[in-house]
Coordinates of C-alpha atoms and ligand atoms in Angstrom, one line a residue:
X82 CA 18.5 8.3 -15.8
X83 CA 16.4 11.4 -16.6
X84 CA 12.8 11.1 -16.1
X85 CA 10.7 10.8 -19.2
X86 CA 8.3 13.8 -19.9
X87 CA 6.2 13.3 -22.9
X88 CA 5.2 16.6 -24.7
X89 CA 2.1 17.5 -26.6
X90 CA 2.9 17.7 -30.4
X91 CA 3.3 21.3 -31.3
X92 CA 1.6 23.3 -33.9
X93 CA 4.8 24.0 -35.7
X94 CA 5.7 20.2 -35.9
X95 CA 2.5 19.1 -37.5
X96 CA -0.5 21.2 -38.2
X97 CA -3.0 21.0 -35.4
X98 CA -5.6 19.6 -38.0
X99 CA -3.1 16.8 -38.8
X100 CA -1.8 13.7 -37.3
X101 CA -3.6 10.9 -35.4
X102 CA -6.0 12.2 -32.7
X103 CA -4.9 11.6 -29.2
X104 CA -5.7 13.6 -26.1
X105 CA -3.7 17.0 -26.4
X106 CA -1.6 15.3 -29.2
X107 CA 0.1 13.3 -26.7
X108 CA 1.7 10.0 -27.4
X109 CA -0.5 7.0 -27.2
X110 CA 1.2 4.6 -24.7
X111 CA 0.0 1.0 -25.0
X112 CA 3.0 -1.1 -23.5
X113 CA 2.7 -2.1 -19.8
X114 CA 6.6 -1.2 -19.7
X115 CA 6.2 2.3 -21.0
X116 CA 3.1 2.7 -18.9
X117 CA 5.2 2.2 -15.9
X118 CA 6.9 5.2 -16.4
X119 CA 3.7 7.5 -16.7
X120 CA 2.3 9.7 -13.9
X121 CA -1.0 10.5 -15.5
X122 CA -3.0 8.7 -18.2
X123 CA -5.9 10.0 -20.4
X124 CA -8.3 7.3 -20.9
X125 CA -11.4 7.0 -22.9
X126 CA -14.5 5.0 -21.7
X127 CA -16.9 5.0 -24.9
X128 CA -19.9 3.9 -23.1
X129 CA -23.4 4.9 -23.7
X130 CA -25.6 2.1 -22.9
X131 CA -26.3 3.7 -19.2
X132 CA -27.9 6.8 -20.6
X133 CA -31.9 7.3 -20.1
X134 CA -32.8 9.8 -22.9
X135 CA -30.4 10.9 -25.5
X136 CA -27.5 8.5 -26.3
X137 CA -24.3 9.2 -28.2
X138 CA -21.7 9.4 -25.5
X139 CA -20.0 6.3 -27.2
X140 CA -18.5 9.1 -29.5
X141 CA -17.4 11.3 -26.6
X142 CA -13.7 10.1 -26.2
X143 CA -13.2 10.3 -29.8
X144 CA -14.7 13.8 -30.3
X145 CA -13.0 15.3 -27.2
X146 CA -9.7 14.1 -28.5
X147 CA -10.4 15.9 -32.0
X148 CA -11.3 19.0 -30.2
X149 CA -8.4 19.0 -27.7
X150 CA -5.8 19.9 -30.7
X151 CA -5.7 23.4 -29.8
X152 CA -4.6 23.0 -26.3
X153 CA -1.2 24.3 -25.6
X154 CA 1.1 23.2 -22.7
X155 CA 1.2 26.3 -20.4
X156 CA -1.6 27.4 -18.3
X157 CA -1.3 31.4 -18.8
X158 CA -3.8 32.0 -15.8
X159 CA -2.5 29.8 -13.0
X160 CA 1.1 29.3 -14.1
X161 CA 0.7 25.5 -14.1
X162 CA 3.2 23.8 -16.4
X163 CA 2.0 20.2 -16.0
X164 CA 4.3 18.7 -18.7
X165 CA 7.4 20.1 -17.0
X166 CA 7.1 17.7 -14.1
X167 CA 4.6 15.0 -15.0
X168 CA 4.8 12.2 -17.6
X169 CA 1.5 12.3 -19.2
X170 CA 0.3 10.2 -22.2
X171 CA -3.1 9.1 -23.9
X172 CA -3.4 5.4 -23.0
X173 CA -6.5 4.8 -25.4
X174 CA -9.9 3.5 -24.8
X175 CA -11.4 0.7 -22.6
X176 CA -12.7 -1.9 -24.8
X177 CA -16.2 -2.3 -23.2
X178 CA -19.0 -4.6 -24.3
X179 CA -21.6 -2.4 -25.9
X180 CA -24.1 -5.1 -25.6
X181 CA -23.8 -5.8 -21.9
X182 CA -23.7 -3.3 -19.0
X183 CA -22.7 -5.6 -16.3
X184 CA -19.9 -7.0 -18.5
X185 CA -18.9 -3.4 -19.6
X186 CA -18.7 -2.5 -15.8
X187 CA -16.5 -5.5 -15.1
X188 CA -14.2 -4.5 -17.9
X189 CA -13.9 -1.1 -16.8
X190 CA -12.9 -1.9 -13.2
X191 CA -10.5 -4.5 -14.5
X192 CA -8.8 -1.9 -16.8
X193 CA -8.5 0.7 -14.0
X194 CA -7.2 -1.9 -11.7
X195 CA -4.4 -2.2 -14.1
X196 CA -4.0 1.4 -14.5
X197 CA -3.7 2.0 -10.8
X198 CA -1.4 -0.8 -10.4
X199 CA 1.1 0.8 -12.7
X200 CA 1.0 4.0 -10.6
X201 CA -1.0 6.2 -13.2
X202 CA -3.4 9.0 -12.1
X203 CA -6.3 8.4 -14.4
X204 CA -8.2 11.4 -16.2
X205 CA -11.1 10.1 -17.9
X206 CA -12.9 11.0 -21.0
X207 CA -16.4 9.6 -20.9
X208 CA -18.6 7.9 -21.8
X209 CA -21.9 8.1 -19.7
X210 CA -21.8 8.7 -15.9
X211 CA -22.2 4.9 -15.5
X212 CA -18.3 4.5 -15.7
X213 CA -17.6 6.4 -12.5
X214 CA -18.9 3.4 -10.4
X215 CA -16.3 1.0 -11.7
X216 CA -13.6 3.6 -11.5
X217 CA -14.5 4.1 -7.8
X218 CA -14.4 0.4 -7.3
X219 CA -10.9 0.3 -8.4
X220 CA -9.9 3.5 -6.6
X221 CA -11.0 2.1 -3.2
X222 CA -8.7 -0.9 -3.6
X223 CA -5.9 1.3 -4.1
X224 CA -6.7 4.2 -1.7
X225 CA -9.6 3.1 0.3
X226 CA -12.7 5.3 0.7
X227 CA -12.4 8.6 -1.2
X228 CA -13.8 12.1 -0.9
X229 CA -15.6 13.4 -4.0
X230 CA -16.3 16.7 -5.8
X231 CA -19.2 16.1 -8.2
X232 CA -20.4 18.4 -10.5
X233 CA -23.8 17.6 -12.5
X234 CA -27.2 18.9 -13.0
X235 CA -28.4 15.6 -11.3
X236 CA -27.6 13.9 -8.0
X237 CA -27.3 10.3 -9.8
X238 CA -28.6 8.8 -6.6
X239 CA -31.7 6.9 -8.0
X240 CA -32.1 3.6 -6.4
X241 CA -32.8 2.2 -9.8
X242 CA -33.8 3.1 -13.5
X243 CA -36.3 0.9 -15.0
X244 CA -35.6 -1.6 -12.7
X245 CA -31.7 -1.5 -13.4
X246 CA -29.4 -1.0 -10.5
X247 CA -26.6 0.1 -12.6
X248 CA -27.2 3.0 -15.1
X249 CA -26.0 6.8 -15.2
X250 CA -28.4 7.9 -12.7
X251 CA -27.5 5.4 -10.0
X252 CA -23.9 5.8 -9.8
X253 CA -23.4 7.6 -6.4
X254 CA -26.3 5.7 -4.7
X255 CA -24.4 2.4 -5.3
X256 CA -21.1 4.1 -4.3
X257 CA -22.6 4.8 -1.1
X258 CA -24.0 1.5 -0.5
X259 CA -20.7 -0.2 -1.4
X260 CA -18.7 2.1 0.9
X261 CA -16.6 3.5 -1.7
X262 CA -17.1 7.2 -0.6
X263 CA -16.0 8.9 2.7
X264 CA -19.5 10.6 2.9
X265 CA -18.3 13.4 5.0
X266 CA -16.1 14.4 2.4
X267 CA -18.4 14.6 -0.5
X268 CA -19.7 17.8 -2.3
X269 CA -22.4 17.9 -5.2
X270 CA -22.5 21.2 -7.1
X271 CA -24.9 22.3 -9.8
X272 CA -27.9 20.2 -9.0
X273 CA -31.2 21.6 -10.2
X274 CA -34.5 21.2 -12.0
X275 CA -37.3 18.7 -11.0
X276 CA -37.4 15.5 -8.8
X277 CA -39.4 12.5 -8.7
X278 CA -40.2 13.7 -5.3
X279 CA -39.7 16.9 -3.3
X280 CA -37.1 15.0 -1.2
X281 CA -34.8 13.8 -4.1
X282 CA -31.8 16.0 -3.2
X283 CA -32.2 15.0 0.6
X284 CA -31.1 11.5 0.1
X285 CA -27.5 13.2 -0.5
X286 CA -27.7 15.4 2.4
X287 CA -28.8 12.4 4.8
X288 CA -25.4 10.7 3.8
X289 CA -23.4 13.8 4.8
X290 CA -22.8 15.2 1.5
X291 CA -22.8 19.0 1.1
X292 CA -25.3 19.7 -1.7
X293 CA -24.8 22.9 -3.7
X294 CA -27.9 23.7 -5.7
X295 CA -27.5 25.7 -8.9
X296 CA -29.5 28.4 -7.6
X297 CA -26.7 29.0 -4.9
X298 CA -24.3 29.4 -7.6
X299 CA -26.2 31.8 -9.9
X300 CA -24.9 35.4 -10.5
X301 CA -21.5 35.0 -8.7
X302 CA -18.1 33.6 -8.8
X303 CA -17.5 30.4 -7.3
X304 CA -14.1 31.0 -5.9
X305 CA -15.3 31.8 -2.2
X306 CA -17.6 28.5 -2.6
X307 CA -14.4 26.5 -3.2
X308 CA -12.7 27.5 -0.1
X309 CA -15.5 25.9 1.7
X310 CA -15.6 23.0 -0.6
X311 CA -11.8 22.5 0.2
X312 CA -12.3 22.5 3.7
X313 CA -15.1 20.0 3.5
X314 CA -13.3 17.4 1.2
X315 CA -9.8 17.7 2.3
X316 CA -8.1 15.2 4.6
X317 CA -7.7 12.3 2.4
X318 CA -7.6 11.3 -1.4
X319 CA -10.2 13.2 -3.4
X320 CA -11.8 12.3 -6.8
X321 CA -13.3 14.7 -9.1
X322 CA -16.2 13.6 -11.4
X323 CA -17.6 16.3 -13.9
X324 CA -20.7 15.9 -15.6
X325 CA -20.8 18.2 -18.6
X326 CA -24.6 18.7 -17.9
X327 CA -23.6 20.6 -14.7
X328 CA -22.9 23.6 -17.1
X329 CA -26.0 25.2 -18.9
X330 CA -26.9 23.9 -22.1
X331 CA -26.2 27.4 -23.7
X332 CA -22.4 26.3 -23.4
X333 CA -22.9 22.6 -23.4
X334 CA -25.7 21.4 -25.5
X335 CA -24.1 18.4 -26.6
X336 CA -25.1 16.0 -23.7
X337 CA -27.9 13.6 -23.2
X338 CA -30.0 15.0 -20.3
X339 CA -29.8 18.8 -20.6
X340 CA -31.1 21.2 -17.8
X341 CA -31.5 24.9 -17.9
X342 CA -30.2 27.3 -15.5
X343 CA -26.8 25.7 -15.1
X344 CA -23.3 26.7 -14.3
X345 CA -21.3 28.9 -16.7
X346 CA -18.0 27.8 -18.3
X347 CA -16.2 30.5 -16.2
X348 CA -17.6 28.8 -13.0
X349 CA -16.6 25.3 -14.3
X350 CA -13.0 26.6 -14.4
X351 CA -13.3 28.2 -11.1
X352 CA -14.4 24.8 -9.7
X353 CA -11.5 22.9 -11.0
X354 CA -8.9 25.5 -10.1
X355 CA -10.4 25.8 -6.6
X356 CA -9.2 22.2 -6.3
X357 CA -5.7 23.1 -6.3
X358 CA -4.1 21.8 -3.2
X359 CA -6.3 18.8 -2.7
X360 CA -4.9 15.1 -2.7
X361 CA -6.5 14.4 -6.0
X362 CA -6.3 10.8 -7.2
X363 CA -8.2 11.2 -10.5
X364 CA -10.9 12.6 -12.1
X365 CA -13.4 12.2 -15.1
X366 CA -15.3 14.4 -17.8
X367 CA -18.4 12.6 -18.7
X368 CA -21.7 12.7 -20.6
X369 CA -20.5 14.7 -23.8
X370 CA -22.4 13.5 -26.6
X371 CA -21.3 14.5 -30.0
X372 CA -24.4 13.8 -32.1
X373 CA -25.9 16.6 -30.1
X374 CA -22.9 18.8 -30.2
X375 CA -23.3 20.4 -33.6
X376 CA -20.4 23.1 -33.2
X377 CA -18.0 21.0 -31.4
X378 CA -18.3 23.3 -28.5
X379 CA -19.5 20.8 -25.9
X380 CA -16.4 18.6 -26.7
X381 CA -14.3 21.6 -26.8
X382 CA -15.1 22.7 -23.4
X383 CA -14.9 19.1 -22.1
X384 CA -11.2 18.8 -23.5
X385 CA -10.4 22.0 -21.7
X386 CA -11.9 21.2 -18.4
X387 CA -9.8 17.9 -18.5
X388 CA -6.6 19.9 -19.1
X389 CA -7.6 22.1 -16.2
X390 CA -8.1 19.0 -14.2
X391 CA -4.5 18.1 -15.2
X392 CA -3.1 21.2 -14.1
X393 CA -4.5 21.0 -10.5
X394 CA -3.0 17.4 -9.8
X395 CA -0.3 16.9 -7.1
X396 CA 3.1 17.3 -8.4
X397 CA 2.4 20.0 -11.1
X398 CA 5.1 22.5 -11.2
X399 CA 4.2 26.2 -11.5
X400 CA 6.0 29.0 -13.1
Ligands
LIG732 MN1 -24.3 12.6 -14.0
LIG733 MN1 -26.2 14.9 -15.3

């Protein structure tokens, strides 16, 4: 039997502003039987009870889908043709408990356990950055400890936030404590602004992470940096976690905790394309907050970065 290859609905079959919004106008696949045939699944996690300033990421998945309607199948820069070799679909949203963080985190982990059991590579539409912890917990059970490429204005390694151990700013501290990361294969890119103490970023460095502060990225292409990043994180499974606030608020204002002096959209593309060749086992794009995204540009950017992630997954054909 020929391999099933779902295709995005074309602009000549249904106007791009019409139809039901799914990621890239792909089919929405819900049944376990059909999910078994998937290679990659886009998943929404509409969580925002982990945010510390401006909320709204609960609307992220829906708006990223709405802004993804322009994306066409072929990557004209890299030659990637993801839909020629991978079976990709939108598998919907995780039904989180929006009144209870610990229950929400439990639900997310169980959802990803099931996704991974079906052999699906997850590409996640967030949601605030809390969601990466339960995803990493599920990935550990399938792949063991993973390497990590983490783009963010913030290190997200707080011990607690307002006394809570699980929130969007504690994700990677918990991940280290729970032994989910291969700490010698972790890179954080784009960190900046102020700390609670002068040593805030050194906690990451002490774990063995390579920390690339935003200033190290200013005024230049990040393609050379990505050579170093690949050398650091290669040698096992790698997860890609992209907090949209890693990018400057000039391009990505629709987020909860914006910081000036960030990466450009072009650098964001260079980072993701620079992950080509790694053993990627999933990725997320988090912290898009549509209520602060008056033009839709932040969601548009998020949608395109998720497409770029799809293009660098193992097994994608190039033309
Ligand atoms: Mn973050
Ligand atoms: Mn952040």
